Short mmCIF file of C-alpha atoms and ligand atoms in Angstrom, two decimals:
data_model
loop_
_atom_site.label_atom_id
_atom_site.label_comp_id
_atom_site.label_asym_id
_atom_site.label_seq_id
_atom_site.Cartn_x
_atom_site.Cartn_y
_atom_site.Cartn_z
CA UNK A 1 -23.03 17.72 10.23
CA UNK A 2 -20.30 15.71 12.01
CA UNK A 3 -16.81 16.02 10.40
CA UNK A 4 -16.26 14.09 7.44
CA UNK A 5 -12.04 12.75 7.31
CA UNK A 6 -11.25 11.53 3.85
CA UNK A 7 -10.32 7.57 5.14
CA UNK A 8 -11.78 5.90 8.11
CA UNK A 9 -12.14 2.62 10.13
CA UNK A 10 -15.18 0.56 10.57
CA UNK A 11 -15.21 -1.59 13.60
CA UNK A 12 -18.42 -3.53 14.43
CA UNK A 13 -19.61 -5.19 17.48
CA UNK A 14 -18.25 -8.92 16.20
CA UNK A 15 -14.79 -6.84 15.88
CA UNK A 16 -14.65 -6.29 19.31
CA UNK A 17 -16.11 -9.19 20.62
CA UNK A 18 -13.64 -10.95 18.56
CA UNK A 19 -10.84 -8.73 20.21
CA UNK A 20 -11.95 -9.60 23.59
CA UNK A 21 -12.14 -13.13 23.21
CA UNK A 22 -8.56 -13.36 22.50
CA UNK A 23 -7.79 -10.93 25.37
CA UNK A 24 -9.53 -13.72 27.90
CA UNK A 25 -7.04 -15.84 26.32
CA UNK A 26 -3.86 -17.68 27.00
CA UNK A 27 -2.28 -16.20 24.19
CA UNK A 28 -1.67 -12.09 23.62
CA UNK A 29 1.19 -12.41 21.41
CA UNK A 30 2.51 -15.59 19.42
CA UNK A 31 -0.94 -17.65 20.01
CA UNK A 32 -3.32 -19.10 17.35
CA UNK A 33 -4.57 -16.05 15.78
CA UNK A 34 -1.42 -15.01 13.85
CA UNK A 35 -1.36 -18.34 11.63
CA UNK A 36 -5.24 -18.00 11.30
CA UNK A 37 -5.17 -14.61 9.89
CA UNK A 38 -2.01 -15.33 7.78
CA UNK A 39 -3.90 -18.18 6.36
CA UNK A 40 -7.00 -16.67 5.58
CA UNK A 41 -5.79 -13.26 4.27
CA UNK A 42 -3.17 -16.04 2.12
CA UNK A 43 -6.63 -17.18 0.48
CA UNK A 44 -8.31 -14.16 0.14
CA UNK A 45 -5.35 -12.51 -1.95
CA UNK A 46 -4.14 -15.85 -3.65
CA UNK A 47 -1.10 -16.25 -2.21
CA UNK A 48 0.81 -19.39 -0.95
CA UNK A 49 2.34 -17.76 1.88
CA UNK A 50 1.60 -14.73 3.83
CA UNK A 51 3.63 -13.65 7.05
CA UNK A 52 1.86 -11.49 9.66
CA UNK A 53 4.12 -8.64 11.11
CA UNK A 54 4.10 -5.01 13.22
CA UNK A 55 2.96 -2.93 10.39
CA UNK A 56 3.39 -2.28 6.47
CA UNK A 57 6.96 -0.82 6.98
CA UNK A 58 7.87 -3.26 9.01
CA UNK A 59 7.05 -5.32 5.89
CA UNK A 60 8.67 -3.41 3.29
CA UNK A 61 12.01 -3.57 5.74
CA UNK A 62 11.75 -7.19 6.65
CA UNK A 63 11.05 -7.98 2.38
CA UNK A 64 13.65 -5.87 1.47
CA UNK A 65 16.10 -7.69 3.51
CA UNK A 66 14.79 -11.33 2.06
CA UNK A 67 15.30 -10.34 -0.88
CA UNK A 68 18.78 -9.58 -0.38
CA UNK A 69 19.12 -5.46 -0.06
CA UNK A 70 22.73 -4.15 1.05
CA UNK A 71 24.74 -1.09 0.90
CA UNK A 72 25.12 -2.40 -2.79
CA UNK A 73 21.42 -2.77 -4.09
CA UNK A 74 20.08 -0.22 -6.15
CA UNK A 75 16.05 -0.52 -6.27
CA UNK A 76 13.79 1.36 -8.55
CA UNK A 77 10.67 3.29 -6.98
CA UNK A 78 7.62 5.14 -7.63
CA UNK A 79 8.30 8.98 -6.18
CA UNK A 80 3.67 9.18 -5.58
CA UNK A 81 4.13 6.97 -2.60
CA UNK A 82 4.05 6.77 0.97
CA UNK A 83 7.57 7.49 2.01
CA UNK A 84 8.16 3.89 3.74
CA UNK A 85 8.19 1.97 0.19
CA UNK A 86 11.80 4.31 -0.36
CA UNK A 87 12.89 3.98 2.94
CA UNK A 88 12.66 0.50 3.27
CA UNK A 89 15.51 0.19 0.72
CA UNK A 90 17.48 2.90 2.82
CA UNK A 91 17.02 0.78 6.16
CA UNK A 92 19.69 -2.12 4.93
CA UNK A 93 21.83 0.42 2.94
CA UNK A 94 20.71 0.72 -0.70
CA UNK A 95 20.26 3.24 -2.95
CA UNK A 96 16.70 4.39 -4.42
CA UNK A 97 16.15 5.66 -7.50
CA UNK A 98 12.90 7.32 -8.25
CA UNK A 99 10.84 6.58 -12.24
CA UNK A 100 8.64 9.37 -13.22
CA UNK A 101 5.15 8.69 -12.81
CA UNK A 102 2.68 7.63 -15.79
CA UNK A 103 -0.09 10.55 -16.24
CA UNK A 104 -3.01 8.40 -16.50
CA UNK A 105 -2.68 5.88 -13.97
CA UNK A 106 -0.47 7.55 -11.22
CA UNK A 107 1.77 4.31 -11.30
CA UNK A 108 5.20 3.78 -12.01
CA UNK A 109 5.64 4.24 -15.73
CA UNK A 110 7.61 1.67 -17.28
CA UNK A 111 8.94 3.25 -20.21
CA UNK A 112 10.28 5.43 -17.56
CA UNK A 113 11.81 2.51 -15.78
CA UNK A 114 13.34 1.25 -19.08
CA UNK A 115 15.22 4.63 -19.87
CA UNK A 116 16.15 4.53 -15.79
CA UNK A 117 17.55 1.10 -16.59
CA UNK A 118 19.23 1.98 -19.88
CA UNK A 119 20.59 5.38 -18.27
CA UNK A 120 23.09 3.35 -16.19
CA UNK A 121 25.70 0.46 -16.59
CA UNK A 122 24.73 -3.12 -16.88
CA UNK A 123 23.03 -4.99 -13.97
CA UNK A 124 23.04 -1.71 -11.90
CA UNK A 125 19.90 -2.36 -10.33
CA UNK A 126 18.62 -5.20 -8.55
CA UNK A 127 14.60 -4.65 -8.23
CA UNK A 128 11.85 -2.23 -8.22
CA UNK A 129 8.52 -1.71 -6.17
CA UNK A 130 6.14 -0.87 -8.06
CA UNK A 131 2.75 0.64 -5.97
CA UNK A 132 -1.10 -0.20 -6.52
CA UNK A 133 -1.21 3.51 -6.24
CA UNK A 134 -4.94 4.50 -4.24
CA UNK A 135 -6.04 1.07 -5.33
CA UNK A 136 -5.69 1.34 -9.14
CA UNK A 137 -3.41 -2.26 -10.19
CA UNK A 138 -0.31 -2.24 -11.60
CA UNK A 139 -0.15 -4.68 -13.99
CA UNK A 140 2.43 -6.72 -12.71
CA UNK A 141 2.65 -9.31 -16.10
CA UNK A 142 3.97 -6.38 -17.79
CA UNK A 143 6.45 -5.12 -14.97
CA UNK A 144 7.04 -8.92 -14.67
CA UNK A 145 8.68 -8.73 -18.54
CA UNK A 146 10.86 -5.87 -17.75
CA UNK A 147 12.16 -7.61 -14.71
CA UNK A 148 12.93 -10.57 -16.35
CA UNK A 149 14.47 -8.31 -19.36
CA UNK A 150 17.52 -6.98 -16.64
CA UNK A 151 17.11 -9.31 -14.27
CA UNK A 152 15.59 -7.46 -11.56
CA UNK A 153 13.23 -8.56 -8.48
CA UNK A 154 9.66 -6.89 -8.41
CA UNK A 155 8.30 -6.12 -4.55
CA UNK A 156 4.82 -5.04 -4.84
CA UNK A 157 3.27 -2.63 -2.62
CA UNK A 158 0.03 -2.99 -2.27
CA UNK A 159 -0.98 -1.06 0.87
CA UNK A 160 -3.76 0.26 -1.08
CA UNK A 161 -5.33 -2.56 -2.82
CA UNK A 162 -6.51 -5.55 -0.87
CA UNK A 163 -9.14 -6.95 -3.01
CA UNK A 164 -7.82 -4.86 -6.37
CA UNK A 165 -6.71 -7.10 -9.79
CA UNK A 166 -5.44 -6.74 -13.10
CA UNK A 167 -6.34 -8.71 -16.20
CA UNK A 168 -3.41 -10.59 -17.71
CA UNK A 169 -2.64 -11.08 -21.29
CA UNK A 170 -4.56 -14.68 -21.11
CA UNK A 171 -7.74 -13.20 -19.68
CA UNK A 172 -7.45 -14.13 -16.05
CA UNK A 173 -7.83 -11.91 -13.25
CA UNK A 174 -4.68 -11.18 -10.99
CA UNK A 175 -5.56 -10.16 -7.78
CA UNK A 176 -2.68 -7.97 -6.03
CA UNK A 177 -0.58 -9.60 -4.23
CA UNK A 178 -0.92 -13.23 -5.77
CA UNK A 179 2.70 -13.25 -5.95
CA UNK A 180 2.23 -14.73 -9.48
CA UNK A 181 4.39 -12.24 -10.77
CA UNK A 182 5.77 -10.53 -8.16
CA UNK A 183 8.83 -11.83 -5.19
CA UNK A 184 6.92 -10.56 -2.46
CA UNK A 185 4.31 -7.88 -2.13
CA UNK A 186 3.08 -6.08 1.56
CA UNK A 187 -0.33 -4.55 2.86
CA UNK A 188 -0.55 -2.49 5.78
CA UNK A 189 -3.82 -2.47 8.54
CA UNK A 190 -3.32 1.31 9.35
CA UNK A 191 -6.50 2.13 10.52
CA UNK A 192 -7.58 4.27 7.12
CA UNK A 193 -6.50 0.99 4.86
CA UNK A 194 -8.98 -1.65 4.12
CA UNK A 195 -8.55 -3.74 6.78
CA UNK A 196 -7.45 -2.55 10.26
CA UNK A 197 -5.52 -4.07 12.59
CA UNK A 198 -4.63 -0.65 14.82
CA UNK A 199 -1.19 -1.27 13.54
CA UNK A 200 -0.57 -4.55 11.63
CA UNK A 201 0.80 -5.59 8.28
CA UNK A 202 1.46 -8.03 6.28
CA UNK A 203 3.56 -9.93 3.29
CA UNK A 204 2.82 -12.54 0.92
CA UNK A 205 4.82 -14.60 -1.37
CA UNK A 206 4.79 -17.30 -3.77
CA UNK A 207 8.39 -17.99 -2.79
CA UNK A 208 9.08 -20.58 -0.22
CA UNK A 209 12.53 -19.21 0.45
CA UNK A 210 11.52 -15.63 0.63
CA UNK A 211 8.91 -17.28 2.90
CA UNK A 212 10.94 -18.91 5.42
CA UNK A 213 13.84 -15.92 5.36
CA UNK A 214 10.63 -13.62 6.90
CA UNK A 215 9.48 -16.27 9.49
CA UNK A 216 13.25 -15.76 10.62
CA UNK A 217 13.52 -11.78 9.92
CA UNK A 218 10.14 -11.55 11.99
CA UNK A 219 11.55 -13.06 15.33
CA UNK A 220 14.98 -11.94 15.84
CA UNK A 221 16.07 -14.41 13.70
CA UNK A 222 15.67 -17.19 16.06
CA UNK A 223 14.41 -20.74 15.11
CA UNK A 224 13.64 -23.43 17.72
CA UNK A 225 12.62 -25.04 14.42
CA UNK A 226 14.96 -29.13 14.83
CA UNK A 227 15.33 -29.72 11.30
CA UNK A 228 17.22 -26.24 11.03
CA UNK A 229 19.39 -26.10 14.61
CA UNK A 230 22.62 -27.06 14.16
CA UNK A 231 23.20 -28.01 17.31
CA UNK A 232 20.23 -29.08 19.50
CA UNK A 233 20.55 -29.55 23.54
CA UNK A 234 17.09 -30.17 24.76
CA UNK A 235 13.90 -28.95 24.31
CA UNK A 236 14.67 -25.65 25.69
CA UNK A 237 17.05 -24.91 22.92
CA UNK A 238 16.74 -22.17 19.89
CA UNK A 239 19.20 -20.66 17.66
CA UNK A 240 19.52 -17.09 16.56
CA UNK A 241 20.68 -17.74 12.76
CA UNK A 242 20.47 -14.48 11.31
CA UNK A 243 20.07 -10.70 12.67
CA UNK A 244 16.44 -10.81 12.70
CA UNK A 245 14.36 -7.95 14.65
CA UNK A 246 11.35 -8.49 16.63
CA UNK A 247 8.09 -7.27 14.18
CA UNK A 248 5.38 -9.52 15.33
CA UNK A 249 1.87 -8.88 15.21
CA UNK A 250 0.10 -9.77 18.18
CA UNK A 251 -2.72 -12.15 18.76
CA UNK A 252 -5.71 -9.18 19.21
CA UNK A 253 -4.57 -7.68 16.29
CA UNK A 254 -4.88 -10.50 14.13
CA UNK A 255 -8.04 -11.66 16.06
CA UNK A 256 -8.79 -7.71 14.62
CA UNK A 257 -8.06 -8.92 11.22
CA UNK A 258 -9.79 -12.16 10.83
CA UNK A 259 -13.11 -10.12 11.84
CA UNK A 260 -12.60 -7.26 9.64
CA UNK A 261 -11.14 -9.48 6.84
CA UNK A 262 -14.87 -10.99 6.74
CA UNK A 263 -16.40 -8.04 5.47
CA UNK A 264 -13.33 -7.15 2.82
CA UNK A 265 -15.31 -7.72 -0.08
CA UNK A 266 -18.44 -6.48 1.03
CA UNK A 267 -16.96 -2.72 2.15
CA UNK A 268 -15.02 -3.04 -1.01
CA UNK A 269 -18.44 -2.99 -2.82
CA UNK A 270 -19.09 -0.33 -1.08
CA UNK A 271 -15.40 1.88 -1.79
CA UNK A 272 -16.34 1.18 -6.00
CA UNK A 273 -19.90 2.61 -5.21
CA UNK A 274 -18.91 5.36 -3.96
CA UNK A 275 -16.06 5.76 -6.34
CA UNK A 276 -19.07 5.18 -8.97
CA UNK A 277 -21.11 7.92 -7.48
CA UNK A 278 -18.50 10.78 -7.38
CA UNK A 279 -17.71 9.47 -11.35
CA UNK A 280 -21.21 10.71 -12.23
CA UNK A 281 -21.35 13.43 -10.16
CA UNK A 282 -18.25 15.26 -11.81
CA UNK A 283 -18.67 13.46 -15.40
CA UNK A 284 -19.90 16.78 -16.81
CA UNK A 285 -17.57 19.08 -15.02
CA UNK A 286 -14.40 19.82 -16.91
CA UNK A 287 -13.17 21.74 -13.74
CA UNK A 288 -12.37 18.36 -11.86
CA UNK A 289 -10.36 15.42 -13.67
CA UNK A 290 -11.71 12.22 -12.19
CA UNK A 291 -10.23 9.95 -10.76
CA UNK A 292 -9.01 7.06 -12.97
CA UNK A 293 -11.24 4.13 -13.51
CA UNK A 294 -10.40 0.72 -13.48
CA UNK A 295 -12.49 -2.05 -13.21
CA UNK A 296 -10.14 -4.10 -10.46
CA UNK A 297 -9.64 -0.65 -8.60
CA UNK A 298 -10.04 -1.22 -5.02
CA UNK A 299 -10.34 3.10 -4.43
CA UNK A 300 -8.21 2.98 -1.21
CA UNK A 301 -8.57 6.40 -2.31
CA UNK A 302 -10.52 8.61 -4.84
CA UNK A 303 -8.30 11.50 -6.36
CA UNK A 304 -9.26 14.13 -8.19
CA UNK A 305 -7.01 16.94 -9.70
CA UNK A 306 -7.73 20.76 -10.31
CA UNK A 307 -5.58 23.40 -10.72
CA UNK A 308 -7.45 25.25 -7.73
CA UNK A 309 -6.59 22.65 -5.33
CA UNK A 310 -5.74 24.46 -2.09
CA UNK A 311 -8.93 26.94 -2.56
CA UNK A 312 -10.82 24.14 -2.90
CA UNK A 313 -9.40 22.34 0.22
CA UNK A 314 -9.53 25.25 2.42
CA UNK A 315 -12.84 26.03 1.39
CA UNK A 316 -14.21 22.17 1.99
CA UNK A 317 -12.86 21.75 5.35
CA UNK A 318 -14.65 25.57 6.62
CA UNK A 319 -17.50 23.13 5.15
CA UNK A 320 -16.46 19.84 8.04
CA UNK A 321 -14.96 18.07 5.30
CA UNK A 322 -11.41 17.31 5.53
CA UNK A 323 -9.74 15.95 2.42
CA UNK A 324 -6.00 15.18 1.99
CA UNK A 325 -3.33 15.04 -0.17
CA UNK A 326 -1.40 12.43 -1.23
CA UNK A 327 0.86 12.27 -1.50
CA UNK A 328 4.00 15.31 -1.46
CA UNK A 329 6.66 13.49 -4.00
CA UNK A 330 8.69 11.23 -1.89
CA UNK A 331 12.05 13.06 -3.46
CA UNK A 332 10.65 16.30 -2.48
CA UNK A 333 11.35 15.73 1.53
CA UNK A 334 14.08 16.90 3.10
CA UNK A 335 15.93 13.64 3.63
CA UNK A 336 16.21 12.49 -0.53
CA UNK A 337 17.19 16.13 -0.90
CA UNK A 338 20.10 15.78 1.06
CA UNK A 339 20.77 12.56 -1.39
CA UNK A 340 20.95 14.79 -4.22
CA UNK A 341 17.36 14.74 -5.39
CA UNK A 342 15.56 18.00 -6.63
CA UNK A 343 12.46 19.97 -7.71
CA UNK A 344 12.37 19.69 -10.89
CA UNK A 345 13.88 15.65 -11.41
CA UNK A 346 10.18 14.16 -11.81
CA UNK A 347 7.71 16.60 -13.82
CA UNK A 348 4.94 14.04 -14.19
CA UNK A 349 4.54 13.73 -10.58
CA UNK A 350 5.50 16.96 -9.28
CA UNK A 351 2.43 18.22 -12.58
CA UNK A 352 0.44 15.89 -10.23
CA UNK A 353 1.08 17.05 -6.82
CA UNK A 354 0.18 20.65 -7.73
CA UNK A 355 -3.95 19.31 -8.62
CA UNK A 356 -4.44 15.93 -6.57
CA UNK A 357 -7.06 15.82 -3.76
CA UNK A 358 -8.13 12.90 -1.80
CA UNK A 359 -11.53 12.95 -1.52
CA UNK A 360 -13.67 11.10 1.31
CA UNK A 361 -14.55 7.35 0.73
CA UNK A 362 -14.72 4.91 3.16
CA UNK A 363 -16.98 2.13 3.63
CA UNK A 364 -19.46 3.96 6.65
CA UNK A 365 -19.61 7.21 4.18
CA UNK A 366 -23.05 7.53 3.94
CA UNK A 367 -25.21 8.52 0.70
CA UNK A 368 -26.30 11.60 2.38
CA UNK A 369 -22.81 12.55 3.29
CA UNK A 370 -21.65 11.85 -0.29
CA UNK A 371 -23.91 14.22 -1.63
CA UNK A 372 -23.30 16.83 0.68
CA UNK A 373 -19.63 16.41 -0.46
CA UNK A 374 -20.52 16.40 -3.85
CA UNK A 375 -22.59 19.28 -3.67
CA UNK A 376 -20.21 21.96 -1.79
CA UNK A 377 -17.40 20.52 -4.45
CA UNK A 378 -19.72 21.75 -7.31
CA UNK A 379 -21.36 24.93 -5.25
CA UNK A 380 -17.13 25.80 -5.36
CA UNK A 381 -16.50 25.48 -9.08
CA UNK A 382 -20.31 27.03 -9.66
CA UNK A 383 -19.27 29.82 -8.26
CA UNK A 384 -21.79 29.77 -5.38
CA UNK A 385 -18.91 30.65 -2.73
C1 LIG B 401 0.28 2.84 4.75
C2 LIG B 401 1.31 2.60 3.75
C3 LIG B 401 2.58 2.07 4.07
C4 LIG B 401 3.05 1.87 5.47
O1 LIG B 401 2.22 1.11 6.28
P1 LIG B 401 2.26 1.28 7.87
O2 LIG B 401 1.41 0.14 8.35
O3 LIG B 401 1.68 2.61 8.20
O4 LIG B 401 3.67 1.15 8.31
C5 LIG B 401 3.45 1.80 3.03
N1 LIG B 401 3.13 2.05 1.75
C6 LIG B 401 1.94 2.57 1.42
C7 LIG B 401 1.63 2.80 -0.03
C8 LIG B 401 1.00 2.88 2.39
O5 LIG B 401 -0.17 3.43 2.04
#
């Protein structure tokens, strides 16, 4: 049996083809294929706008700065995240300030964020990112209400959940990253997310202006754009307007992410069956909590919790199966430590961290590999080992 990783790509032979094509091209960088992808991935989430960049932190960093982070923005996060949704807040100066986690759902719980909010003087804090945590929704109508309550912008990170909704108060399905509810919200195409771009990410947005800040943000924050220049000598001419950086995607990439982006829903089908399979499979066994189900989930991950977690991860990968954790509380590295965060701070999360597992589930898992997971998890708990 070949090693089984807990997240993988699949790249098909239209994938490449597609990837070759644009390398016979004019075009490697700043060619067709970036507004192509950022219009169809715009569509498939239900956004207005989407804006194509280097990677997801890239696009945490570049939203962070649209929406107006400085050395005097305090921004709420989830601590059961990966640790670029804090840093991004860090990278132009703010402060971040971690809400306990909610038990059942693994996402940022809001009564949490309330006593956060309440904890400190008025207007103290200026947003919060809340994460589709391994694919499970936050529902963003409700997160919406607190915002509005004190005022606060919502950036959504949903690096996990391409293809994932919620079901609002009226009955309509959300998907993440509409940007119905939230300012902005960012996916990365990592090669063990959804979609894969190598490196790639992206943001989308309801909001023109947030919109046009990142088209800025995204090249050095040059425009060559002649209703914006304020001066104009010839055709040669561009501006820089702003401190931008330079956090494009480039044209195979994207060519990368058009092909895979075809087959989104279909290896989602495939994530929920497998997430359906390993839900039967430990429905009877009171040694494993399950992961939590949700009918918009889009299982970027399947997580289940024991209290013999590392036993059980040594012992599966002497068995070629190599799970993973995720994730280590964000305030429990090094760097928020030395911002005066502690063991201890969070208990819901840090309750969590001690159990979680990742197991495998990917689109190219096959049945027979599922099982074989399935059945050294439960030859484990049996006793068999
Ligand atoms: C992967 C990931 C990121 C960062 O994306 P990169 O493309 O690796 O920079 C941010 N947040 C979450 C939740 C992620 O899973």
């Amino acid at each position: 049996m070949k090693p089984i990783l807990y997240g993988k790509q699949e790249i098909n032979s239209e994938d490449i083809a597609s990837v070759v094509e644009v390398l016979r091209s004019d075009f490697l960088t700043q060619g067709p294929k970036i507004a192509e992808f950022e219009e169809k991935f715009a569509q498939y989430v239900g956004a207005k706008y989407a804006v194509a960049v280097a990677n997801g932190t890239a696009a945490l960093h570049l939203s962070a700065l649209a929406l107006g982070v400085n050395e005097k923005s305090n921004v709420i996060a989830s601590p059961l995240t990966f640790v670029a949704s804090a840093n991004c807040i860090r990278y132009c100066g703010g402060n971040i300030f971690f809400a306990d986690i909610d038990e059942n759902t693994f996402t940022i719980d809001l009564k949490k964020v309330e006593e956060l909010i309440l904890s400190k003087p008025d207007d103290f804090f200026q947003g919060i990112i809340p994460i589709d945590f391994a694919g499970y929704p936050v529902n963003l109508e409700q997160v919406k209400k607190l915002a509005e309550k004190y005022n606060l912008w919502i950036l959504e990170d949903s690096c996990h959940a391409p293809g994932g909704y919620f079901v609002d108060s009226k009955g309509q399905k959300q998907a993440c990253g509409n940007g119905n509810f939230a300012d902005a919200a960012i996916f990365s195409f990592h090669p063990v997310k959804h979609i894969a771009c190598g490196e790639g990410g992206m943001i989308t947005t309801n909001r023109k202006d947030i919109y046009e800040k990142l088209l800025l943000l995204r090249t050095h924050g040059i425009t060559k754009n002649p209703e914006l220049l304020q001066e104009n000598h010839g055709g040669w001419y561009y501006e820089m307007q702003t401190l931008g950086y330079n956090y494009r995607l480039t044209d195979f990439q994207a060519a990368l992410g058009i092909s895979q982006l075809q087959r989104a829903n279909e290896n989602l089908q495939k994530r929920k069956q497998i997430a359906q399979r390993y839900d039967e499979a430990f429905a009877h066994h009171a040694f494993v909590q399950k992961a939590p189900f949700h009918e918009g989930n889009a299982y970027h991950l399947y997580v289940i919790q024991t209290e013999k977690r590392k036993e059980l991860y040594d012992y599966l990968k002497t068995q070629n199966i190599f799970c993973q954790v995720h994730y280590i509380p964000v305030h429990w590295q090094p760097y928020y430590r030395d911002l005066g965060w502690k063991k201890g701070d969070l208990p819901e999360v840090e309750k969590y961290y001690e159990k979680c597992l990742s197991l495998p589930i990917y689109p190219t898992l096959t049945q027979s590999e599922q099982e074989y997971v399935i059945e050294k998890i439960l030859d484990f708990f049996d006793g068999k080992v």
